[in-house]
JSON list of C-alpha atoms in Angstrom, two decimals:
[
{"chain": "A", "resi": 19, "resn": "UNK", "atom": "CA", "xyz": [19.93, 2.16, -15.66]},
{"chain": "A", "resi": 20, "resn": "UNK", "atom": "CA", "xyz": [16.75, -0.65, -13.65]},
{"chain": "A", "resi": 21, "resn": "UNK", "atom": "CA", "xyz": [19.00, -3.37, -16.45]},
{"chain": "A", "resi": 22, "resn": "UNK", "atom": "CA", "xyz": [22.76, -1.73, -15.61]},
{"chain": "A", "resi": 23, "resn": "UNK", "atom": "CA", "xyz": [22.19, -2.11, -11.73]},
{"chain": "A", "resi": 24, "resn": "UNK", "atom": "CA", "xyz": [19.60, -4.80, -11.88]},
{"chain": "A", "resi": 25, "resn": "UNK", "atom": "CA", "xyz": [20.45, -8.80, -9.25]},
{"chain": "A", "resi": 26, "resn": "UNK", "atom": "CA", "xyz": [22.05, -9.96, -11.64]},
{"chain": "A", "resi": 27, "resn": "UNK", "atom": "CA", "xyz": [24.82, -8.38, -12.33]},
{"chain": "A", "resi": 28, "resn": "UNK", "atom": "CA", "xyz": [29.18, -9.69, -11.67]},
{"chain": "A", "resi": 29, "resn": "UNK", "atom": "CA", "xyz": [31.19, -7.28, -10.31]},
{"chain": "A", "resi": 30, "resn": "UNK", "atom": "CA", "xyz": [31.91, -4.52, -7.39]},
{"chain": "A", "resi": 31, "resn": "UNK", "atom": "CA", "xyz": [30.16, -2.84, -6.48]},
{"chain": "A", "resi": 32, "resn": "UNK", "atom": "CA", "xyz": [32.62, 0.79, -7.17]},
{"chain": "A", "resi": 33, "resn": "UNK", "atom": "CA", "xyz": [32.22, -1.07, -10.57]},
{"chain": "A", "resi": 34, "resn": "UNK", "atom": "CA", "xyz": [28.46, -1.00, -10.82]},
{"chain": "A", "resi": 35, "resn": "UNK", "atom": "CA", "xyz": [28.31, 2.81, -9.19]},
{"chain": "A", "resi": 36, "resn": "UNK", "atom": "CA", "xyz": [30.26, 3.14, -12.21]},
{"chain": "A", "resi": 37, "resn": "UNK", "atom": "CA", "xyz": [28.19, 2.27, -14.70]},
{"chain": "A", "resi": 38, "resn": "UNK", "atom": "CA", "xyz": [25.38, 5.21, -13.45]},
{"chain": "A", "resi": 39, "resn": "UNK", "atom": "CA", "xyz": [25.42, 8.11, -16.26]},
{"chain": "A", "resi": 40, "resn": "UNK", "atom": "CA", "xyz": [25.50, 11.65, -14.89]},
{"chain": "A", "resi": 41, "resn": "UNK", "atom": "CA", "xyz": [22.11, 13.38, -14.11]},
{"chain": "A", "resi": 42, "resn": "UNK", "atom": "CA", "xyz": [21.07, 17.16, -14.21]},
{"chain": "A", "resi": 43, "resn": "UNK", "atom": "CA", "xyz": [21.00, 18.64, -10.87]},
{"chain": "A", "resi": 44, "resn": "UNK", "atom": "CA", "xyz": [17.56, 19.55, -11.67]},
{"chain": "A", "resi": 45, "resn": "UNK", "atom": "CA", "xyz": [16.91, 15.30, -11.67]},
{"chain": "A", "resi": 46, "resn": "UNK", "atom": "CA", "xyz": [19.85, 15.37, -8.43]},
{"chain": "A", "resi": 47, "resn": "UNK", "atom": "CA", "xyz": [17.05, 17.10, -6.67]},
{"chain": "A", "resi": 48, "resn": "UNK", "atom": "CA", "xyz": [14.29, 15.60, -7.43]},
{"chain": "A", "resi": 49, "resn": "UNK", "atom": "CA", "xyz": [15.47, 12.35, -7.41]},
{"chain": "A", "resi": 50, "resn": "UNK", "atom": "CA", "xyz": [16.44, 13.35, -3.52]},
{"chain": "A", "resi": 51, "resn": "UNK", "atom": "CA", "xyz": [13.46, 14.23, -2.85]},
{"chain": "A", "resi": 52, "resn": "UNK", "atom": "CA", "xyz": [11.85, 11.49, -4.42]},
{"chain": "A", "resi": 53, "resn": "UNK", "atom": "CA", "xyz": [13.87, 9.30, -2.25]},
{"chain": "A", "resi": 54, "resn": "UNK", "atom": "CA", "xyz": [13.13, 10.82, 0.58]},
{"chain": "A", "resi": 55, "resn": "UNK", "atom": "CA", "xyz": [9.14, 10.31, 0.14]},
{"chain": "A", "resi": 56, "resn": "UNK", "atom": "CA", "xyz": [9.80, 6.64, -0.98]},
{"chain": "A", "resi": 57, "resn": "UNK", "atom": "CA", "xyz": [11.75, 6.13, 2.34]},
{"chain": "A", "resi": 58, "resn": "UNK", "atom": "CA", "xyz": [9.34, 7.48, 3.85]},
{"chain": "A", "resi": 59, "resn": "UNK", "atom": "CA", "xyz": [7.14, 4.93, 5.87]},
{"chain": "A", "resi": 60, "resn": "UNK", "atom": "CA", "xyz": [3.78, 6.52, 5.37]},
{"chain": "A", "resi": 61, "resn": "UNK", "atom": "CA", "xyz": [4.54, 6.23, 1.49]},
{"chain": "A", "resi": 62, "resn": "UNK", "atom": "CA", "xyz": [5.24, 2.50, 0.54]},
{"chain": "A", "resi": 63, "resn": "UNK", "atom": "CA", "xyz": [2.54, 0.91, 2.92]},
{"chain": "A", "resi": 64, "resn": "UNK", "atom": "CA", "xyz": [-0.07, 3.69, 1.40]},
{"chain": "A", "resi": 65, "resn": "UNK", "atom": "CA", "xyz": [2.17, 2.15, -1.45]},
{"chain": "A", "resi": 66, "resn": "UNK", "atom": "CA", "xyz": [0.97, -1.39, -1.08]},
{"chain": "A", "resi": 67, "resn": "UNK", "atom": "CA", "xyz": [-2.90, -0.14, 0.09]},
{"chain": "A", "resi": 68, "resn": "UNK", "atom": "CA", "xyz": [-3.85, 0.69, -4.10]},
{"chain": "A", "resi": 69, "resn": "UNK", "atom": "CA", "xyz": [-1.31, -2.15, -5.65]},
{"chain": "A", "resi": 70, "resn": "UNK", "atom": "CA", "xyz": [-4.94, -3.66, -6.75]},
{"chain": "A", "resi": 71, "resn": "UNK", "atom": "CA", "xyz": [-5.64, -0.63, -9.41]},
{"chain": "A", "resi": 72, "resn": "UNK", "atom": "CA", "xyz": [-9.01, 0.37, -7.77]},
{"chain": "A", "resi": 73, "resn": "UNK", "atom": "CA", "xyz": [-9.81, 3.47, -6.66]},
{"chain": "A", "resi": 74, "resn": "UNK", "atom": "CA", "xyz": [-9.95, 3.83, -2.41]},
{"chain": "A", "resi": 75, "resn": "UNK", "atom": "CA", "xyz": [-12.05, 6.03, -0.30]},
{"chain": "A", "resi": 76, "resn": "UNK", "atom": "CA", "xyz": [-9.32, 7.90, 2.53]},
{"chain": "A", "resi": 77, "resn": "UNK", "atom": "CA", "xyz": [-10.94, 5.75, 5.08]},
{"chain": "A", "resi": 78, "resn": "UNK", "atom": "CA", "xyz": [-10.40, 2.96, 3.83]},
{"chain": "A", "resi": 79, "resn": "UNK", "atom": "CA", "xyz": [-7.36, 4.03, 3.19]},
{"chain": "A", "resi": 80, "resn": "UNK", "atom": "CA", "xyz": [-6.48, 4.92, 7.19]},
{"chain": "A", "resi": 81, "resn": "UNK", "atom": "CA", "xyz": [-7.91, 2.06, 7.83]},
{"chain": "A", "resi": 82, "resn": "UNK", "atom": "CA", "xyz": [-6.17, -0.09, 5.95]},
{"chain": "A", "resi": 83, "resn": "UNK", "atom": "CA", "xyz": [-2.87, 1.25, 6.75]},
{"chain": "A", "resi": 84, "resn": "UNK", "atom": "CA", "xyz": [-2.41, 0.50, 10.92]},
{"chain": "A", "resi": 85, "resn": "UNK", "atom": "CA", "xyz": [-0.82, 3.38, 13.30]},
{"chain": "A", "resi": 86, "resn": "UNK", "atom": "CA", "xyz": [-1.38, 6.95, 10.17]},
{"chain": "A", "resi": 87, "resn": "UNK", "atom": "CA", "xyz": [-2.50, 9.32, 10.71]},
{"chain": "A", "resi": 88, "resn": "UNK", "atom": "CA", "xyz": [-5.50, 11.66, 10.08]},
{"chain": "A", "resi": 89, "resn": "UNK", "atom": "CA", "xyz": [-2.66, 14.13, 9.26]},
{"chain": "A", "resi": 90, "resn": "UNK", "atom": "CA", "xyz": [0.00, 12.28, 7.87]},
{"chain": "A", "resi": 91, "resn": "UNK", "atom": "CA", "xyz": [-2.24, 10.14, 6.02]},
{"chain": "A", "resi": 92, "resn": "UNK", "atom": "CA", "xyz": [-2.87, 13.69, 4.09]},
{"chain": "A", "resi": 93, "resn": "UNK", "atom": "CA", "xyz": [0.71, 14.60, 3.80]},
{"chain": "A", "resi": 94, "resn": "UNK", "atom": "CA", "xyz": [2.03, 11.67, 2.47]},
{"chain": "A", "resi": 95, "resn": "UNK", "atom": "CA", "xyz": [-1.15, 11.91, -0.56]},
{"chain": "A", "resi": 96, "resn": "UNK", "atom": "CA", "xyz": [-1.12, 15.73, -1.29]},
{"chain": "A", "resi": 97, "resn": "UNK", "atom": "CA", "xyz": [3.25, 14.26, -2.01]},
{"chain": "A", "resi": 98, "resn": "UNK", "atom": "CA", "xyz": [2.38, 11.26, -3.39]},
{"chain": "A", "resi": 99, "resn": "UNK", "atom": "CA", "xyz": [-0.50, 13.54, -5.23]},
{"chain": "A", "resi": 100, "resn": "UNK", "atom": "CA", "xyz": [2.47, 15.88, -6.20]},
{"chain": "A", "resi": 101, "resn": "UNK", "atom": "CA", "xyz": [5.05, 13.64, -8.21]},
{"chain": "A", "resi": 102, "resn": "UNK", "atom": "CA", "xyz": [1.75, 11.37, -10.26]},
{"chain": "A", "resi": 103, "resn": "UNK", "atom": "CA", "xyz": [2.22, 8.72, -8.05]},
{"chain": "A", "resi": 104, "resn": "UNK", "atom": "CA", "xyz": [-1.87, 8.52, -7.13]},
{"chain": "A", "resi": 105, "resn": "UNK", "atom": "CA", "xyz": [-4.67, 10.53, -9.11]},
{"chain": "A", "resi": 106, "resn": "UNK", "atom": "CA", "xyz": [-7.31, 12.20, -6.46]},
{"chain": "A", "resi": 107, "resn": "UNK", "atom": "CA", "xyz": [-10.81, 11.85, -7.36]},
{"chain": "A", "resi": 108, "resn": "UNK", "atom": "CA", "xyz": [-13.14, 14.18, -5.71]},
{"chain": "A", "resi": 109, "resn": "UNK", "atom": "CA", "xyz": [-17.21, 13.03, -6.52]},
{"chain": "A", "resi": 110, "resn": "UNK", "atom": "CA", "xyz": [-19.38, 15.89, -5.83]},
{"chain": "A", "resi": 111, "resn": "UNK", "atom": "CA", "xyz": [-22.31, 14.32, -3.46]},
{"chain": "A", "resi": 112, "resn": "UNK", "atom": "CA", "xyz": [-22.58, 15.57, 0.11]},
{"chain": "A", "resi": 113, "resn": "UNK", "atom": "CA", "xyz": [-20.79, 14.60, 1.78]},
{"chain": "A", "resi": 114, "resn": "UNK", "atom": "CA", "xyz": [-18.01, 14.24, -0.16]},
{"chain": "A", "resi": 115, "resn": "UNK", "atom": "CA", "xyz": [-16.40, 10.91, -1.74]},
{"chain": "A", "resi": 116, "resn": "UNK", "atom": "CA", "xyz": [-12.88, 10.87, -2.00]},
{"chain": "A", "resi": 117, "resn": "UNK", "atom": "CA", "xyz": [-10.85, 8.94, -4.05]},
{"chain": "A", "resi": 118, "resn": "UNK", "atom": "CA", "xyz": [-7.23, 8.03, -4.88]},
{"chain": "A", "resi": 119, "resn": "UNK", "atom": "CA", "xyz": [-5.88, 5.31, -7.21]},
{"chain": "A", "resi": 120, "resn": "UNK", "atom": "CA", "xyz": [-2.43, 4.83, -7.83]},
{"chain": "A", "resi": 121, "resn": "UNK", "atom": "CA", "xyz": [-0.76, 6.14, -12.22]},
{"chain": "A", "resi": 122, "resn": "UNK", "atom": "CA", "xyz": [0.79, 3.83, -14.32]},
{"chain": "A", "resi": 123, "resn": "UNK", "atom": "CA", "xyz": [4.09, 5.83, -12.27]},
{"chain": "A", "resi": 124, "resn": "UNK", "atom": "CA", "xyz": [3.38, 5.12, -8.62]},
{"chain": "A", "resi": 125, "resn": "UNK", "atom": "CA", "xyz": [2.96, 1.03, -9.95]},
{"chain": "A", "resi": 126, "resn": "UNK", "atom": "CA", "xyz": [6.01, 1.34, -11.88]},
{"chain": "A", "resi": 127, "resn": "UNK", "atom": "CA", "xyz": [7.25, 2.45, -8.43]},
{"chain": "A", "resi": 128, "resn": "UNK", "atom": "CA", "xyz": [5.59, -0.33, -7.34]},
{"chain": "A", "resi": 129, "resn": "UNK", "atom": "CA", "xyz": [7.72, -2.92, -9.10]},
{"chain": "A", "resi": 130, "resn": "UNK", "atom": "CA", "xyz": [10.92, -0.36, -6.94]},
{"chain": "A", "resi": 131, "resn": "UNK", "atom": "CA", "xyz": [9.48, -0.78, -3.94]},
{"chain": "A", "resi": 132, "resn": "UNK", "atom": "CA", "xyz": [8.95, -5.35, -4.68]},
{"chain": "A", "resi": 133, "resn": "UNK", "atom": "CA", "xyz": [12.52, -5.75, -4.72]},
{"chain": "A", "resi": 134, "resn": "UNK", "atom": "CA", "xyz": [13.26, -4.10, -1.81]},
{"chain": "A", "resi": 135, "resn": "UNK", "atom": "CA", "xyz": [10.89, -5.97, 0.62]},
{"chain": "A", "resi": 136, "resn": "UNK", "atom": "CA", "xyz": [12.72, -9.06, -1.64]},
{"chain": "A", "resi": 137, "resn": "UNK", "atom": "CA", "xyz": [15.67, -7.69, -0.54]},
{"chain": "A", "resi": 138, "resn": "UNK", "atom": "CA", "xyz": [15.31, -7.66, 2.82]},
{"chain": "A", "resi": 139, "resn": "UNK", "atom": "CA", "xyz": [13.25, -11.13, 2.96]},
{"chain": "A", "resi": 140, "resn": "UNK", "atom": "CA", "xyz": [17.01, -12.19, 1.55]},
{"chain": "A", "resi": 141, "resn": "UNK", "atom": "CA", "xyz": [18.89, -10.93, 3.52]},
{"chain": "A", "resi": 142, "resn": "UNK", "atom": "CA", "xyz": [16.93, -11.02, 7.21]},
{"chain": "A", "resi": 143, "resn": "UNK", "atom": "CA", "xyz": [18.26, -13.96, 8.83]},
{"chain": "A", "resi": 144, "resn": "UNK", "atom": "CA", "xyz": [21.67, -11.97, 8.40]},
{"chain": "A", "resi": 145, "resn": "UNK", "atom": "CA", "xyz": [20.06, -8.78, 9.50]},
{"chain": "A", "resi": 146, "resn": "UNK", "atom": "CA", "xyz": [18.36, -9.76, 12.39]},
{"chain": "A", "resi": 147, "resn": "UNK", "atom": "CA", "xyz": [22.11, -11.75, 13.37]},
{"chain": "A", "resi": 148, "resn": "UNK", "atom": "CA", "xyz": [24.08, -8.81, 12.82]},
{"chain": "A", "resi": 149, "resn": "UNK", "atom": "CA", "xyz": [21.42, -6.70, 15.00]},
{"chain": "A", "resi": 150, "resn": "UNK", "atom": "CA", "xyz": [21.89, -9.71, 18.09]},
{"chain": "A", "resi": 151, "resn": "UNK", "atom": "CA", "xyz": [25.82, -9.27, 18.16]},
{"chain": "A", "resi": 152, "resn": "UNK", "atom": "CA", "xyz": [25.48, -5.98, 18.35]},
{"chain": "A", "resi": 153, "resn": "UNK", "atom": "CA", "xyz": [23.26, -5.83, 21.28]},
{"chain": "A", "resi": 154, "resn": "UNK", "atom": "CA", "xyz": [25.11, -8.33, 22.62]},
{"chain": "A", "resi": 155, "resn": "UNK", "atom": "CA", "xyz": [28.29, -6.19, 22.50]},
{"chain": "A", "resi": 156, "resn": "UNK", "atom": "CA", "xyz": [26.57, -2.89, 23.01]},
{"chain": "A", "resi": 157, "resn": "UNK", "atom": "CA", "xyz": [23.69, -2.83, 25.07]},
{"chain": "A", "resi": 158, "resn": "UNK", "atom": "CA", "xyz": [25.43, -5.39, 27.32]},
{"chain": "A", "resi": 159, "resn": "UNK", "atom": "CA", "xyz": [22.69, -6.13, 31.22]}
]
């Protein structure tokens, strides 16, 4: 499906949409659920922090992701582990040492997320101009 929706695709958005195959309801449900997780900023930031492929401890991830609370990081990592984006390894030492690492599935998603970052970078000036125009009309001071 990635090739069907690549940036090189010529034509309108409706033509691109017409090329998307029908999926079974369980795939649609999983897609909706996964988009909800990915759209969460913490998932994207954790995915980025684990991009180097090396296992990282919870405390290191918490320090590397600015603003994330312990509770939110725990929830995010559990959701990511549940759908197969990361693995969690508990080392039997005292105190327990827990490490997280991206799976192959997580690396594949990281590539997709990278396209989003690139899209934002390529369109940031246009979006900022739209914000400025919107704010000037709607938030007159």
